[in-house]
CSV table of C-alpha atoms in Angstrom, one decimal:
chain,number,residue,atom,x,y,z
A,31,MET,CA,20.1,15.0,-10.8
A,32,LEU,CA,18.5,11.6,-11.2
A,33,LYS,CA,19.8,9.2,-13.7
A,34,LYS,CA,17.2,8.4,-16.3
A,35,ARG,CA,17.0,4.7,-15.2
A,36,VAL,CA,16.4,5.7,-11.6
A,37,GLU,CA,13.8,8.3,-12.7
A,38,GLU,CA,11.9,5.7,-14.7
A,39,ALA,CA,12.0,3.2,-11.9
A,40,LEU,CA,10.7,5.8,-9.4
A,41,ASN,CA,7.9,6.7,-11.8
A,42,THR,CA,7.0,3.0,-12.0
A,43,GLN,CA,6.8,2.9,-8.2
A,44,ILE,CA,4.8,6.2,-8.0
A,45,ASN,CA,2.2,4.7,-10.3
A,46,ALA,CA,2.2,1.5,-8.3
A,47,GLU,CA,1.5,3.5,-5.2
A,48,MET,CA,-1.4,5.4,-6.9
A,49,TRP,CA,-2.9,2.1,-8.1
A,50,SER,CA,-2.5,0.7,-4.6
A,51,ALA,CA,-4.3,3.7,-3.1
A,52,HIS,CA,-7.3,3.1,-5.3
A,53,PHE,CA,-7.2,-0.6,-4.5
A,54,PHE,CA,-7.5,0.2,-0.8
A,55,LEU,CA,-10.2,2.7,-1.5
A,56,ALA,CA,-12.2,0.0,-3.4
A,57,MET,CA,-11.8,-2.3,-0.4
A,58,SER,CA,-12.9,0.4,1.9
A,59,LEU,CA,-16.1,0.9,-0.2
A,60,HIS,CA,-16.7,-2.8,-0.2
A,61,PHE,CA,-16.5,-3.0,3.6
A,62,ALA,CA,-18.7,0.2,3.9
A,63,GLU,CA,-21.3,-1.4,1.7
A,64,ASP,CA,-21.3,-4.6,3.9
A,65,GLY,CA,-21.7,-2.5,7.1
A,66,TYR,CA,-18.1,-3.0,8.4
A,67,THR,CA,-17.4,0.6,9.3
A,68,GLY,CA,-14.2,-0.2,11.1
A,69,PHE,CA,-12.7,-2.3,8.3
A,70,ALA,CA,-13.8,0.5,5.9
A,71,ALA,CA,-12.1,3.1,8.0
A,72,TRP,CA,-8.9,1.0,8.2
A,73,MET,CA,-8.8,0.5,4.5
A,74,ARG,CA,-9.5,4.2,3.9
A,75,HIS,CA,-6.5,5.0,6.1
A,76,GLN,CA,-4.4,2.7,3.9
A,77,TYR,CA,-5.7,4.6,0.9
A,78,ASN,CA,-4.5,7.9,2.5
A,79,GLU,CA,-1.1,6.4,3.4
A,80,GLU,CA,-0.6,5.1,-0.2
A,81,GLN,CA,-1.4,8.5,-1.6
A,82,GLN,CA,1.0,10.2,0.8
A,83,GLN,CA,3.7,7.7,-0.1
A,84,ALA,CA,3.2,8.5,-3.8
A,85,PHE,CA,3.3,12.2,-3.1
A,86,ARG,CA,6.5,11.7,-1.1
A,87,LEU,CA,8.1,10.0,-4.0
A,88,MET,CA,6.8,12.6,-6.5
A,89,ASP,CA,8.2,15.4,-4.4
A,90,TYR,CA,11.6,13.6,-4.3
A,91,VAL,CA,11.7,13.2,-8.1
A,92,VAL,CA,10.8,16.8,-8.7
A,93,GLU,CA,13.4,18.0,-6.1
A,94,GLN,CA,16.0,16.0,-7.9
A,95,GLY,CA,15.2,17.6,-11.2
A,96,GLY,CA,13.2,14.7,-12.6
A,97,ARG,CA,9.8,14.5,-14.2
A,98,VAL,CA,6.9,12.5,-12.8
A,99,ILE,CA,4.7,10.8,-15.5
A,100,LEU,CA,1.4,9.6,-14.2
A,101,GLN,CA,-0.4,6.7,-15.9
A,102,ASP,CA,-4.0,5.8,-16.0
A,103,ILE,CA,-5.3,3.8,-13.1
A,104,VAL,CA,-7.1,0.8,-14.5
A,105,ASP,CA,-8.3,-2.6,-13.5
A,106,ILE,CA,-9.2,-1.9,-9.9
A,107,PRO,CA,-11.2,-4.8,-8.6
A,108,SER,CA,-14.7,-4.0,-7.2
A,109,GLU,CA,-15.6,-7.4,-5.9
A,110,PHE,CA,-14.1,-8.8,-2.7
A,111,GLY,CA,-15.0,-11.6,-0.4
A,112,ASP,CA,-15.6,-11.9,3.3
A,113,PRO,CA,-13.2,-10.0,5.7
A,114,ILE,CA,-10.7,-12.8,5.8
A,115,GLU,CA,-10.5,-13.1,2.0
A,116,THR,CA,-10.3,-9.3,1.6
A,117,PHE,CA,-7.5,-8.8,4.1
A,118,GLU,CA,-5.7,-11.8,2.5
A,119,GLN,CA,-6.0,-9.9,-0.9
A,120,ALA,CA,-4.6,-6.8,0.8
A,121,LEU,CA,-1.6,-8.8,2.2
A,122,VAL,CA,-0.8,-10.3,-1.2
A,123,HIS,CA,-1.0,-6.9,-2.7
A,124,GLN,CA,1.3,-5.4,-0.1
A,125,MET,CA,3.8,-8.2,-0.8
A,126,ARG,CA,3.7,-7.2,-4.4
A,127,ILE,CA,4.4,-3.6,-3.5
A,128,THR,CA,7.3,-4.7,-1.3
A,129,ASP,CA,8.6,-6.7,-4.3
A,130,SER,CA,8.3,-3.6,-6.5
A,131,PHE,CA,10.4,-1.6,-3.9
A,132,ASP,CA,13.0,-4.3,-4.0
A,133,THR,CA,13.1,-4.0,-7.8
A,134,LEU,CA,13.4,-0.2,-7.5
A,135,LEU,CA,16.2,-0.7,-5.0
A,136,ASP,CA,18.1,-3.0,-7.3
A,137,VAL,CA,18.1,-0.3,-10.0
A,138,VAL,CA,19.1,2.4,-7.5
A,139,CYS,CA,22.0,0.2,-6.2
A,140,GLU,CA,23.2,-0.7,-9.7
A,141,GLU,CA,23.2,3.0,-10.5
A,142,LYS,CA,25.1,3.7,-7.3
A,143,ASP,CA,22.5,6.4,-6.2
A,144,ARG,CA,23.1,6.6,-2.5
A,145,ALA,CA,20.8,9.5,-1.9
A,146,THR,CA,17.8,7.7,-3.4
A,147,ARG,CA,18.8,4.6,-1.6
A,148,SER,CA,18.7,6.5,1.7
A,149,VAL,CA,15.2,7.9,0.8
A,150,LEU,CA,13.9,4.5,0.0
A,151,ASP,CA,15.0,2.9,3.3
A,152,TRP,CA,12.0,4.5,5.0
A,153,PHE,CA,9.6,3.0,2.4
A,154,VAL,CA,11.0,-0.5,2.8
A,155,LEU,CA,10.7,-0.4,6.6
A,156,ASN,CA,7.2,0.9,6.2
A,157,GLN,CA,6.3,-2.0,4.0
A,158,VAL,CA,7.5,-4.5,6.6
A,159,LYS,CA,5.2,-2.8,9.2
A,160,LYS,CA,2.3,-2.9,6.8
A,161,GLU,CA,2.7,-6.6,6.0
A,162,SER,CA,3.0,-7.4,9.7
A,163,GLU,CA,-0.1,-5.4,10.6
A,164,ILE,CA,-2.2,-7.0,7.9
A,165,SER,CA,-0.9,-10.5,8.9
A,166,ARG,CA,-1.9,-9.9,12.5
A,167,ILE,CA,-5.4,-8.8,11.5
A,168,ILE,CA,-5.8,-11.9,9.3
A,169,THR,CA,-4.7,-14.1,12.3
A,170,ARG,CA,-7.3,-12.5,14.5
A,171,LEU,CA,-10.0,-12.8,11.8
A,172,LYS,CA,-9.3,-16.5,11.4
A,173,ARG,CA,-9.4,-17.1,15.1
A,174,THR,CA,-12.9,-15.6,15.3
A,175,ALA,CA,-14.1,-16.6,11.8
A,176,ASP,CA,-17.7,-15.8,12.4
A,177,GLU,CA,-19.9,-12.7,12.1
A,178,SER,CA,-19.8,-11.8,15.8
A,179,GLY,CA,-16.0,-12.0,15.8
A,180,PHE,CA,-15.7,-10.0,12.6
A,181,TYR,CA,-17.9,-7.2,14.1
A,182,MET,CA,-15.8,-7.2,17.3
A,183,LEU,CA,-12.6,-6.7,15.4
A,184,ASP,CA,-14.4,-4.2,13.1
A,185,SER,CA,-15.4,-2.2,16.2
A,186,GLU,CA,-11.8,-2.3,17.4
A,187,LEU,CA,-10.3,-1.1,14.1
A,188,ILE,CA,-12.7,1.9,13.9
A,189,LYS,CA,-11.0,3.2,17.1
A,190,LYS,CA,-7.6,2.9,15.5
A,191,SER,CA,-8.3,4.6,12.2
């Protein structure tokens, strides 16, 4: 059984993950509209991952006898910049999600909930990987920083998505 404080913190994270999914979907649509099919596919993959993470947390809450309370998803941006700016926004966002997991872990540790702590370790490691991957993409985008370079990386990312 989850302690109330842990359940509330997990719900906060679940809703952050759902917002995050829609954020990546908006970025995917932005890239699709601009003709960057590889960037769009990569962002759509992130959308799917964020949803899966939210479902994984939801399943855990339910399995532990808790209740999931979903909130409205609001204030999703619809305007983004060039590929560098958009991926930089994605990185800043992922860093915020990492911070929210850190806050969740603080609550879990204060409540001495070792089971939930164990479950969350996977999410934390996954965040590290995501931030690293986005950082590498930004580095490559900045090295090419022109349309031909953007399209070259775009073509490469479509193969990975």
